[in-house]
Amino acid sequence: MPYILLLFQYHYKYPHWSVSQMKTGIATTTMASLPQTIILFLLLLGAFAQARDPFACDSKDVKTSSLPFCKVSMPIPNRVTDLLGRLTMQEKVRLLVNNAAAVPRLGIKGYEWWSEALHGVSNVGPGTKFGGAFPGATSFPQVITTAASFNATLWEAIGRVVSDEARAMYNGGAAGLTYWSPNVNIFRDPRWGRGQETPGEDPVLAGTYAASYVKGLQGNNGDRLKVAACCKHFTAYDLDNWNGVDRFHFNAKVSKQDIEDTFDVPFKMCVQDGNVASVMCSYNQVNGVPTCADPNLLKRTIRGQWNLNGYIVSDCDSVGVFYNTQHYTSTPEEAAADAIKAGLDLDCGPFLAQYTENAVTRGLLKEADVNSALANTLTVQMRLGMFDGEPSAQPFGNLGPKDVCTPAHQELALEAARQGIVLLNNRDPSLPLSHLRHRTVAVIGPNSNATVTMIGNYAGVACAYTSPLQGIGNYAKTIHQMGCADVACNDDKLFSGAINAARQADATVLVMGLDQSIEAEFRDRTGLLLPGRQQELVSKVAMAAKGPTILVLMSGGPIDVSFAKNDPRIGAILWAGYPGQAGGAAIADVLYGTTNPEGKLPMTWYPQEYVSNLPMTDMAMRSSPNRNYPGRTYKFYKGPVVYPFGHGLSYTNFVHTIASAPKVVTVPLDGHRHSGNATISGKAIKVNHVRCNKLSVGLQVDVKNTGSKDGTHTMLVFSKPPAGHWAPQKQLVAFAKVHVPARSQRRVGINIHVCKFLSVVDRSGVRRIPTGVHNLHIGGIKHSLSLQPATLGVIKS
């Protein structure tokens, strides 16, 4: 018996060990001589001991498992209707909140809806617990870093891994199946503390990321779900706490044009292209109405126009916030009624459980409204298999501790970090470093030995870490000095050690930047410069360094590093974002050329002057010279930048050539529409007057690698539309990845959906296709494409 206990101890401490590893680990005991079959049997007993009991419809409970809502053979809508008919009002209201109560008489257990999986299974929500057989989970780079890869295939692959680990933890009783991720808000203002969680500033990039990651999370099992994802926070939410204004009190005043053109695009793509199972409404008001109480946003847009197949959930305590903080209603019952009638199905918080029943009693709400909300949440639970009995007998029921933090999963985290790192500057060039010439490296800076910092926020417990110091140590002898005690860098007490290290080393790598003490949820930045005396440290070390000085930046938001960009003593600058658990290894691989950098910036890097007199509270996207307003994002801002959206260098050089592309595309109109209603001065056609199905532009682009190193090229395609001053100066319409060996060429096919990506939005919020010449820009080349209205659509080459 002591040997059995010893084996279990090894199993829980090292859940990913193989049988042979465990036998080796206890080789000093006679347990090592036990047959593998016995050891496997004992491991199965251990896994069984941790297995989750059925959420509902347990076959051992004959009384409840025979009820119609438990019959897997019945259509889910029929099962939901049956279950709703059996619930009392008291039971129903307790199911309207994230910590949904059990219904013991029907064999239904309590359920915690709130789990997070922004870039790996997280323990931010109460639905997930690490420990025991699940000490950690694979922690991928923060979303802003992964977005810099511009690789939709990678995003979906990450989603598949995260959902494998989530299902494994669910089966082991350590997590739920509903994950309130991803965050697809637009990174509108560079100071936003949560910009790190988003895919960046471009709506098409954010929407493509959303759809790809959601597909990976939810699986491809038809209407059945592997886990249920959630796109958040709808809508126009990108301020947490700036200059005395916080998200709980903020009323975002947004034009119809900007709503349609910018803020809603990622959510629409998430619902329609990703088929996401949930959307979360935000804390803020939009044009005077709390988003979680606005039927135009929830019922008419998300569910009506976009046809959400799932549930709508509030950000945590949002209903309480619009009653208690925003004073939107006179009574809590009115708040509960307004939220549910607007289309809210689930409250993250206790509010609906407390006040919904009274709202029905007072006639503010009908029980049918409550039933409609519950039908949406119960349907998702049934699509997840939660009412199908024993989890181990269902799809994904075989996933367990062995499927978390696997070598393949951790390798993908490393690859994601490699693809997301952006080479911003490279003088002479200074990178890659040489194994022969740079054998001793001074590794300096407050993030030089970072671990937890690398996984950003909304993270869990990582499988393991490789810090920058450790990563560089795999290539060279290191001399380590912090230089600053932390990223605040409030004094120069550690400067001398850093300067002396740089004098001794063949190369110097400064790992500087930010962390969650500077930018985070409820913590927006006040400026864009490096904190404290970091800039001074960088400049002094560069001045003293014997060899090349490389600046590596960790951050979610952009940093004004003009001083370093313009300093000839700083040879190269890398942005690593928050690169995840393997970030240090990825940074080192790029520094030494094992990896050829391929990332591109998913947001504009502005100079400090940009934000000097720019209120975060001004939501307008377009510039306005009349009021000295600069505009936001690369689409509308025309001023100076430190680095532009889409910037990123390689160790080789790529040249583009258009192999084939149409010069004229005719846009087919709906025959029953009146053309007079379809145009503005005959120059822009309403999208809803166009036969959009399969209307796309196909391009063939040859990408030649003229350099001596193999590389993966990130190709961005921009369009400059012809529609006057209310159109963007350019907009991203497509992107692709292609690996091109040195001195060779590859052809890339691009399809641009005309209605989705070549359209613009007028001042009334109407999406239109401008007729005339659209200039497509790919790197340094331009292709002119003329869109012309026609009754019948023909593409002419």
mmCIF file of C-alpha atoms in Angstrom, residues 664-668 685 771-773 786-790:
data_model
loop_
_atom_site.group_PDB
_atom_site.id
_atom_site.type_symbol
_atom_site.label_atom_id
_atom_site.label_comp_id
_atom_site.label_asym_id
_atom_site.label_seq_id
_atom_site.Cartn_x
_atom_site.Cartn_y
_atom_site.Cartn_z
ATOM 1 C CA VAL A 664 -12.358 46.092 -63.868
ATOM 2 C CA VAL A 665 -14.993 44.411 -61.721
ATOM 3 C CA THR A 666 -18.679 44.967 -62.359
ATOM 4 C CA VAL A 667 -20.849 45.025 -59.254
ATOM 5 C CA PRO A 668 -24.204 43.278 -59.793
ATOM 6 C CA ILE A 685 -23.657 51.727 -54.075
ATOM 7 C CA THR A 771 -17.459 53.014 -57.694
ATOM 8 C CA GLY A 772 -14.332 54.076 -59.495
ATOM 9 C CA VAL A 773 -10.667 53.237 -58.968
ATOM 10 C CA SER A 786 -12.061 49.839 -61.135
ATOM 11 C CA LEU A 787 -15.427 48.883 -59.630
ATOM 12 C CA GLN A 788 -18.393 49.654 -61.860
ATOM 13 C CA PRO A 789 -22.128 49.080 -61.274
ATOM 14 C CA ALA A 790 -23.898 46.615 -63.545
#
